[in-house]
PDB file of C-alpha atoms in Angstrom:
ATOM      1  CA  UNK V   1     113.489 -97.068 -48.551  1.00  0.00           C
ATOM      2  CA  UNK V   2     116.636 -95.187 -47.563  1.00  0.00           C
ATOM      3  CA  UNK V   3     116.111 -95.978 -43.888  1.00  0.00           C
ATOM      4  CA  UNK V   4     115.666 -99.684 -44.655  1.00  0.00           C
ATOM      5  CA  UNK V   5     118.704 -99.630 -46.943  1.00  0.00           C
ATOM      6  CA  UNK V   6     120.864 -97.807 -44.414  1.00  0.00           C
ATOM      7  CA  UNK V   7     119.754-100.014 -41.520  1.00  0.00           C
ATOM      8  CA  UNK V   8     118.168 -97.208 -39.489  1.00  0.00           C
ATOM      9  CA  UNK V   9     114.698 -98.738 -39.902  1.00  0.00           C
ATOM     10  CA  UNK V  10     114.471-102.475 -39.246  1.00  0.00           C
ATOM     11  CA  UNK V  11     112.614-104.751 -41.630  1.00  0.00           C
ATOM     12  CA  UNK V  12     111.367-107.061 -38.935  1.00  0.00           C
ATOM     13  CA  UNK V  13     110.470-110.483 -40.267  1.00  0.00           C
ATOM     14  CA  UNK V  14     110.388-109.247 -43.877  1.00  0.00           C
ATOM     15  CA  UNK V  15     114.103-109.254 -44.719  1.00  0.00           C
ATOM     16  CA  UNK V  16     113.343-109.375 -48.444  1.00  0.00           C
ATOM     17  CA  UNK V  17     112.515-105.667 -48.637  1.00  0.00           C
ATOM     18  CA  UNK V  18     115.780-104.717 -46.919  1.00  0.00           C
ATOM     19  CA  UNK V  19     117.748-106.979 -49.227  1.00  0.00           C
ATOM     20  CA  UNK V  20     115.958-105.489 -52.228  1.00  0.00           C
ATOM     21  CA  UNK V  21     116.597-101.843 -51.358  1.00  0.00           C
ATOM     22  CA  UNK V  22     120.336-102.452 -50.871  1.00  0.00           C
ATOM     23  CA  UNK V  23     120.599-102.284 -54.664  1.00  0.00           C
ATOM     24  CA  UNK V  24     118.988 -98.835 -55.041  1.00  0.00           C
ATOM     25  CA  UNK V  25     120.896 -95.536 -55.238  1.00  0.00           C
ATOM     26  CA  UNK V  26     119.596 -92.312 -53.675  1.00  0.00           C
ATOM     27  CA  UNK V  27     118.693 -91.116 -57.173  1.00  0.00           C
ATOM     28  CA  UNK V  28     116.677 -94.260 -57.925  1.00  0.00           C
ATOM     29  CA  UNK V  29     114.836 -94.016 -54.620  1.00  0.00           C
ATOM     30  CA  UNK V  30     114.020 -90.342 -55.278  1.00  0.00           C
ATOM     31  CA  UNK V  31     112.793 -91.176 -58.791  1.00  0.00           C
ATOM     32  CA  UNK V  32     110.546 -93.941 -57.418  1.00  0.00           C
ATOM     33  CA  UNK V  33     109.184 -91.610 -54.724  1.00  0.00           C
ATOM     34  CA  UNK V  34     108.442 -88.933 -57.301  1.00  0.00           C
ATOM     35  CA  UNK V  35     106.719 -91.466 -59.567  1.00  0.00           C
ATOM     36  CA  UNK V  36     104.499 -92.981 -56.876  1.00  0.00           C
ATOM     37  CA  UNK V  37     103.678 -89.637 -55.238  1.00  0.00           C
ATOM     38  CA  UNK V  38     102.037 -88.550 -58.497  1.00  0.00           C
ATOM     39  CA  UNK V  39      99.285 -91.147 -58.050  1.00  0.00           C
ATOM     40  CA  UNK V  40      96.081 -89.798 -56.478  1.00  0.00           C
ATOM     41  CA  UNK V  41      95.405 -90.906 -52.912  1.00  0.00           C
ATOM     42  CA  UNK V  42      92.015 -92.317 -52.084  1.00  0.00           C
ATOM     43  CA  UNK V  43      90.325 -94.012 -49.190  1.00  0.00           C
ATOM     44  CA  UNK V  44      90.069 -97.765 -49.354  1.00  0.00           C
ATOM     45  CA  UNK V  45      86.629 -99.255 -49.873  1.00  0.00           C
ATOM     46  CA  UNK V  46      86.396-101.269 -46.671  1.00  0.00           C
ATOM     47  CA  UNK V  47      83.820-101.997 -44.007  1.00  0.00           C
ATOM     48  CA  UNK V  48      84.057-100.058 -40.762  1.00  0.00           C
ATOM     49  CA  UNK V  49      82.110 -99.212 -37.641  1.00  0.00           C
ATOM     50  CA  UNK V  50      81.094 -95.528 -37.945  1.00  0.00           C
ATOM     51  CA  UNK V  51      80.969 -94.960 -34.166  1.00  0.00           C
ATOM     52  CA  UNK V  52      84.395 -96.533 -33.686  1.00  0.00           C
ATOM     53  CA  UNK V  53      85.779 -94.516 -36.613  1.00  0.00           C
ATOM     54  CA  UNK V  54      84.538 -91.293 -35.000  1.00  0.00           C
ATOM     55  CA  UNK V  55      86.288 -92.245 -31.756  1.00  0.00           C
ATOM     56  CA  UNK V  56      89.409 -93.161 -33.736  1.00  0.00           C
ATOM     57  CA  UNK V  57      89.382 -89.764 -35.441  1.00  0.00           C
ATOM     58  CA  UNK V  58      89.643 -88.088 -32.046  1.00  0.00           C
ATOM     59  CA  UNK V  59      92.533 -90.392 -31.031  1.00  0.00           C
ATOM     60  CA  UNK V  60      94.266 -89.711 -34.357  1.00  0.00           C
ATOM     61  CA  UNK V  61      93.945 -85.950 -33.904  1.00  0.00           C
ATOM     62  CA  UNK V  62      95.349 -86.123 -30.351  1.00  0.00           C
ATOM     63  CA  UNK V  63      98.167 -88.620 -30.796  1.00  0.00           C
ATOM     64  CA  UNK V  64      98.938 -89.180 -34.489  1.00  0.00           C
ATOM     65  CA  UNK V  65      98.181 -86.146 -36.642  1.00  0.00           C
ATOM     66  CA  UNK V  66     101.431 -84.293 -35.976  1.00  0.00           C
ATOM     67  CA  UNK V  67     103.455 -87.046 -37.710  1.00  0.00           C
ATOM     68  CA  UNK V  68     100.792 -88.839 -39.769  1.00  0.00           C
ATOM     69  CA  UNK V  69      98.789 -85.937 -41.179  1.00  0.00           C
ATOM     70  CA  UNK V  70      96.042 -86.214 -43.749  1.00  0.00           C
ATOM     71  CA  UNK V  71      98.238 -84.424 -46.270  1.00  0.00           C
ATOM     72  CA  UNK V  72     102.023 -84.397 -46.638  1.00  0.00           C
ATOM     73  CA  UNK V  73     102.098 -80.761 -45.492  1.00  0.00           C
ATOM     74  CA  UNK V  74     100.593 -81.793 -42.141  1.00  0.00           C
ATOM     75  CA  UNK V  75     102.741 -84.841 -41.504  1.00  0.00           C
ATOM     76  CA  UNK V  76     106.432 -85.297 -40.954  1.00  0.00           C
ATOM     77  CA  UNK V  77     108.631 -86.153 -43.907  1.00  0.00           C
ATOM     78  CA  UNK V  78     108.990 -89.794 -42.872  1.00  0.00           C
ATOM     79  CA  UNK V  79     105.962 -90.486 -40.660  1.00  0.00           C
ATOM     80  CA  UNK V  80     103.827 -91.847 -43.462  1.00  0.00           C
ATOM     81  CA  UNK V  81     100.173 -91.141 -44.023  1.00  0.00           C
ATOM     82  CA  UNK V  82      97.589 -93.248 -42.250  1.00  0.00           C
ATOM     83  CA  UNK V  83      94.654 -92.063 -44.361  1.00  0.00           C
ATOM     84  CA  UNK V  84      93.781 -94.645 -46.973  1.00  0.00           C
ATOM     85  CA  UNK V  85      95.754 -97.398 -45.267  1.00  0.00           C
ATOM     86  CA  UNK V  86      94.143-100.817 -44.927  1.00  0.00           C
ATOM     87  CA  UNK V  87      92.551-101.297 -41.496  1.00  0.00           C
ATOM     88  CA  UNK V  88      94.010-104.817 -41.169  1.00  0.00           C
ATOM     89  CA  UNK V  89      97.519-103.468 -41.731  1.00  0.00           C
ATOM     90  CA  UNK V  90      97.114-100.773 -39.071  1.00  0.00           C
ATOM     91  CA  UNK V  91      95.639-103.291 -36.619  1.00  0.00           C
ATOM     92  CA  UNK V  92      98.525-105.717 -37.172  1.00  0.00           C
ATOM     93  CA  UNK V  93     101.189-103.019 -36.742  1.00  0.00           C
ATOM     94  CA  UNK V  94      99.649-101.754 -33.500  1.00  0.00           C
ATOM     95  CA  UNK V  95      99.268-105.315 -32.225  1.00  0.00           C
ATOM     96  CA  UNK V  96     102.937-105.994 -33.053  1.00  0.00           C
ATOM     97  CA  UNK V  97     103.948-102.846 -31.149  1.00  0.00           C
ATOM     98  CA  UNK V  98     101.892-103.973 -28.149  1.00  0.00           C
ATOM     99  CA  UNK V  99     103.432-107.462 -28.259  1.00  0.00           C
ATOM    100  CA  UNK V 100     106.941-106.072 -28.683  1.00  0.00           C
ATOM    101  CA  UNK V 101     107.441-108.019 -31.910  1.00  0.00           C
ATOM    102  CA  UNK V 102     107.900-104.930 -34.078  1.00  0.00           C
ATOM    103  CA  UNK V 103     110.491-102.293 -33.286  1.00  0.00           C
ATOM    104  CA  UNK V 104     109.023 -98.811 -32.987  1.00  0.00           C
ATOM    105  CA  UNK V 105     110.846 -95.727 -34.220  1.00  0.00           C
ATOM    106  CA  UNK V 106     111.981 -93.684 -31.193  1.00  0.00           C
ATOM    107  CA  UNK V 107     109.641 -90.801 -32.035  1.00  0.00           C
ATOM    108  CA  UNK V 108     106.714 -93.254 -32.113  1.00  0.00           C
ATOM    109  CA  UNK V 109     107.261 -94.692 -28.628  1.00  0.00           C
ATOM    110  CA  UNK V 110     105.942 -91.678 -26.694  1.00  0.00           C
ATOM    111  CA  UNK V 111     102.912 -91.254 -28.949  1.00  0.00           C
ATOM    112  CA  UNK V 112     102.104 -94.959 -28.773  1.00  0.00           C
ATOM    113  CA  UNK V 113     102.462 -95.004 -24.975  1.00  0.00           C
ATOM    114  CA  UNK V 114      99.690 -92.400 -24.819  1.00  0.00           C
ATOM    115  CA  UNK V 115      97.216 -94.611 -26.660  1.00  0.00           C
TER     116      UNK V 115
END
């Protein structure tokens, strides 16, 4: 939220979220983060191809785990967790990166290039 508010992370086509976070103070953002981090994480109940998921696990471990770990202790402070994320969301983000329609964070460019 801070990165969107401060303009260091673009909102892409969804300008509403950037406009919304302009109103939040650091203290309010920290309070929201603390509140939502207390909720238990769980995997989404969604269909998947087990063989493809096994291959994806290997790719994740090689290219993604250092910033998007399975637990906050494994990941970077702002990389975000991929575990439990909707498959359609991940597919759309990666497709947007490939098409050049979504700006990648600098630290993501090298990892993505290796995929």
